[in-house]
Amino acid sequence: MNFTLLVTVLLTAIIFVGLVIAISKVISPRSYNPQKMEPYECGIPTRGRSWMQFKVGYYLFAILFLMFEVETVFLFPWAIMVREVGPASLLSIAFFFFILVLGLAYAWRKGALEWK
């Protein structure tokens, strides 16, 4: 019984997606223009090659920034509910901070925070 339901749902999903793609191909407006095929860079014509390498440091800083920004996202609900949850929440957030500080210490030790 459950297998038939699964197959039915999957087939319905595949048919529906295929139908929607086919309809959009048929009714979508088409405009073939050489300007459409150019790379878009804020309206400014490119000089030289568009593809250039960036230092890995930029990405490393971005990842570290996101890591500590996500921390604040997890910290906000905890700050709202801390009185209702009690001491267990304090222990869990202390563990969370411990893991976060370990990540910061690791990044610091590896030299990820040094701008060269």
PDB file of C-alpha atoms in Angstrom:
ATOM      1  CA  MET A   1       0.000   0.000   0.000  1.00  0.00           C
ATOM      2  CA  ASN A   2       2.712   2.513   0.963  1.00  0.00           C
ATOM      3  CA  PHE A   3       4.852   1.625  -2.056  1.00  0.00           C
ATOM      4  CA  THR A   4       1.965   2.297  -4.445  1.00  0.00           C
ATOM      5  CA  LEU A   5       1.359   5.648  -2.811  1.00  0.00           C
ATOM      6  CA  LEU A   6       5.037   6.556  -3.155  1.00  0.00           C
ATOM      7  CA  VAL A   7       5.130   5.562  -6.827  1.00  0.00           C
ATOM      8  CA  THR A   8       1.925   7.506  -7.487  1.00  0.00           C
ATOM      9  CA  VAL A   9       3.281  10.645  -5.827  1.00  0.00           C
ATOM     10  CA  LEU A  10       6.599  10.400  -7.681  1.00  0.00           C
ATOM     11  CA  LEU A  11       4.943   9.835 -11.055  1.00  0.00           C
ATOM     12  CA  THR A  12       2.518  12.702 -10.459  1.00  0.00           C
ATOM     13  CA  ALA A  13       5.407  14.994  -9.510  1.00  0.00           C
ATOM     14  CA  ILE A  14       7.458  14.012 -12.571  1.00  0.00           C
ATOM     15  CA  ILE A  15       4.496  14.459 -14.914  1.00  0.00           C
ATOM     16  CA  PHE A  16       3.548  17.795 -13.347  1.00  0.00           C
ATOM     17  CA  VAL A  17       7.092  19.190 -13.559  1.00  0.00           C
ATOM     18  CA  GLY A  18       7.496  17.978 -17.144  1.00  0.00           C
ATOM     19  CA  LEU A  19       4.147  19.497 -18.097  1.00  0.00           C
ATOM     20  CA  VAL A  20       5.000  22.865 -16.545  1.00  0.00           C
ATOM     21  CA  ILE A  21       8.408  22.960 -18.300  1.00  0.00           C
ATOM     22  CA  ALA A  22       6.819  22.050 -21.643  1.00  0.00           C
ATOM     23  CA  ILE A  23       4.099  24.700 -21.299  1.00  0.00           C
ATOM     24  CA  SER A  24       6.641  27.364 -20.367  1.00  0.00           C
ATOM     25  CA  LYS A  25       8.764  26.482 -23.420  1.00  0.00           C
ATOM     26  CA  VAL A  26       5.730  26.781 -25.691  1.00  0.00           C
ATOM     27  CA  ILE A  27       4.248  30.060 -24.381  1.00  0.00           C
ATOM     28  CA  SER A  28       7.392  31.941 -23.334  1.00  0.00           C
ATOM     29  CA  PRO A  29       8.410  34.935 -25.462  1.00  0.00           C
ATOM     30  CA  ARG A  30      11.585  34.522 -27.501  1.00  0.00           C
ATOM     31  CA  SER A  31      13.996  37.263 -28.417  1.00  0.00           C
ATOM     32  CA  TYR A  32      17.290  36.397 -30.027  1.00  0.00           C
ATOM     33  CA  ASN A  33      19.631  39.332 -29.646  1.00  0.00           C
ATOM     34  CA  PRO A  34      23.448  39.362 -29.734  1.00  0.00           C
ATOM     35  CA  GLN A  35      23.464  41.760 -26.789  1.00  0.00           C
ATOM     36  CA  LYS A  36      21.656  39.170 -24.679  1.00  0.00           C
ATOM     37  CA  MET A  37      24.582  36.791 -24.988  1.00  0.00           C
ATOM     38  CA  GLU A  38      27.116  39.260 -23.546  1.00  0.00           C
ATOM     39  CA  PRO A  39      28.172  38.927 -19.903  1.00  0.00           C
ATOM     40  CA  TYR A  40      26.452  41.454 -17.668  1.00  0.00           C
ATOM     41  CA  GLU A  41      28.607  43.417 -15.248  1.00  0.00           C
ATOM     42  CA  CYS A  42      26.565  46.298 -13.831  1.00  0.00           C
ATOM     43  CA  GLY A  43      26.182  47.953 -17.204  1.00  0.00           C
ATOM     44  CA  ILE A  44      29.876  48.756 -17.510  1.00  0.00           C
ATOM     45  CA  PRO A  45      31.666  47.295 -20.526  1.00  0.00           C
ATOM     46  CA  THR A  46      34.373  44.890 -19.470  1.00  0.00           C
ATOM     47  CA  ARG A  47      38.042  45.672 -19.912  1.00  0.00           C
ATOM     48  CA  GLY A  48      40.345  42.749 -20.396  1.00  0.00           C
ATOM     49  CA  ARG A  49      39.332  39.314 -19.199  1.00  0.00           C
ATOM     50  CA  SER A  50      36.186  38.965 -17.138  1.00  0.00           C
ATOM     51  CA  TRP A  51      37.482  35.932 -15.272  1.00  0.00           C
ATOM     52  CA  MET A  52      40.125  36.762 -12.723  1.00  0.00           C
ATOM     53  CA  GLN A  53      41.338  34.940  -9.665  1.00  0.00           C
ATOM     54  CA  PHE A  54      40.613  36.224  -6.195  1.00  0.00           C
ATOM     55  CA  LYS A  55      42.690  35.476  -3.157  1.00  0.00           C
ATOM     56  CA  VAL A  56      41.387  32.626  -1.073  1.00  0.00           C
ATOM     57  CA  GLY A  57      41.598  34.976   1.920  1.00  0.00           C
ATOM     58  CA  TYR A  58      38.442  36.755   0.781  1.00  0.00           C
ATOM     59  CA  TYR A  59      36.479  33.526   0.870  1.00  0.00           C
ATOM     60  CA  LEU A  60      38.010  32.515   4.185  1.00  0.00           C
ATOM     61  CA  PHE A  61      37.018  35.812   5.756  1.00  0.00           C
ATOM     62  CA  ALA A  62      33.524  35.468   4.314  1.00  0.00           C
ATOM     63  CA  ILE A  63      33.116  31.973   5.743  1.00  0.00           C
ATOM     64  CA  LEU A  64      34.360  33.065   9.161  1.00  0.00           C
ATOM     65  CA  PHE A  65      32.023  36.058   9.061  1.00  0.00           C
ATOM     66  CA  LEU A  66      29.081  33.814   8.222  1.00  0.00           C
ATOM     67  CA  MET A  67      30.029  31.422  11.000  1.00  0.00           C
ATOM     68  CA  PHE A  68      29.852  34.159  13.613  1.00  0.00           C
ATOM     69  CA  GLU A  69      26.746  35.695  12.103  1.00  0.00           C
ATOM     70  CA  VAL A  70      24.940  32.350  12.304  1.00  0.00           C
ATOM     71  CA  GLU A  71      25.934  32.297  15.958  1.00  0.00           C
ATOM     72  CA  THR A  72      23.839  35.402  16.568  1.00  0.00           C
ATOM     73  CA  VAL A  73      20.897  33.801  14.775  1.00  0.00           C
ATOM     74  CA  PHE A  74      21.063  30.867  17.187  1.00  0.00           C
ATOM     75  CA  LEU A  75      21.681  33.132  20.154  1.00  0.00           C
ATOM     76  CA  PHE A  76      18.576  35.284  19.710  1.00  0.00           C
ATOM     77  CA  PRO A  77      15.914  32.599  20.382  1.00  0.00           C
ATOM     78  CA  TRP A  78      17.945  31.394  23.345  1.00  0.00           C
ATOM     79  CA  ALA A  79      18.034  34.920  24.807  1.00  0.00           C
ATOM     80  CA  ILE A  80      14.253  35.185  24.452  1.00  0.00           C
ATOM     81  CA  MET A  81      13.506  31.838  26.151  1.00  0.00           C
ATOM     82  CA  VAL A  82      16.313  31.599  28.720  1.00  0.00           C
ATOM     83  CA  ARG A  83      14.115  32.268  31.766  1.00  0.00           C
ATOM     84  CA  GLU A  84      11.515  29.723  30.764  1.00  0.00           C
ATOM     85  CA  VAL A  85      13.931  26.914  29.925  1.00  0.00           C
ATOM     86  CA  GLY A  86      16.105  27.280  33.028  1.00  0.00           C
ATOM     87  CA  PRO A  87      19.612  26.067  33.815  1.00  0.00           C
ATOM     88  CA  ALA A  88      19.629  23.488  31.038  1.00  0.00           C
ATOM     89  CA  SER A  89      19.621  26.304  28.501  1.00  0.00           C
ATOM     90  CA  LEU A  90      22.616  27.917  30.180  1.00  0.00           C
ATOM     91  CA  LEU A  91      24.544  24.664  29.938  1.00  0.00           C
ATOM     92  CA  SER A  92      23.609  24.175  26.286  1.00  0.00           C
ATOM     93  CA  ILE A  93      24.603  27.714  25.300  1.00  0.00           C
ATOM     94  CA  ALA A  94      27.880  27.364  27.209  1.00  0.00           C
ATOM     95  CA  PHE A  95      28.621  24.252  25.153  1.00  0.00           C
ATOM     96  CA  PHE A  96      27.666  26.145  21.999  1.00  0.00           C
ATOM     97  CA  PHE A  97      30.074  28.972  22.887  1.00  0.00           C
ATOM     98  CA  PHE A  98      32.794  26.440  23.714  1.00  0.00           C
ATOM     99  CA  ILE A  99      32.508  24.896  20.246  1.00  0.00           C
ATOM    100  CA  LEU A 100      32.486  28.368  18.706  1.00  0.00           C
ATOM    101  CA  VAL A 101      35.589  29.442  20.606  1.00  0.00           C
ATOM    102  CA  LEU A 102      37.325  26.232  19.532  1.00  0.00           C
ATOM    103  CA  GLY A 103      36.545  27.122  15.913  1.00  0.00           C
ATOM    104  CA  LEU A 104      37.878  30.637  16.411  1.00  0.00           C
ATOM    105  CA  ALA A 105      41.055  29.341  18.074  1.00  0.00           C
ATOM    106  CA  TYR A 106      41.576  26.899  15.218  1.00  0.00           C
ATOM    107  CA  ALA A 107      41.160  29.623  12.598  1.00  0.00           C
ATOM    108  CA  TRP A 108      43.480  31.921  14.539  1.00  0.00           C
ATOM    109  CA  ARG A 109      46.142  29.238  14.911  1.00  0.00           C
ATOM    110  CA  LYS A 110      45.987  28.386  11.199  1.00  0.00           C
ATOM    111  CA  GLY A 111      46.526  32.086  10.366  1.00  0.00           C
ATOM    112  CA  ALA A 112      43.117  32.543   8.765  1.00  0.00           C
ATOM    113  CA  LEU A 113      42.617  35.874  10.513  1.00  0.00           C
ATOM    114  CA  GLU A 114      45.840  37.439   9.229  1.00  0.00           C
ATOM    115  CA  TRP A 115      45.369  39.691   6.240  1.00  0.00           C
ATOM    116  CA  LYS A 116      48.370  39.347   3.931  1.00  0.00           C
TER     117      LYS A 116
END
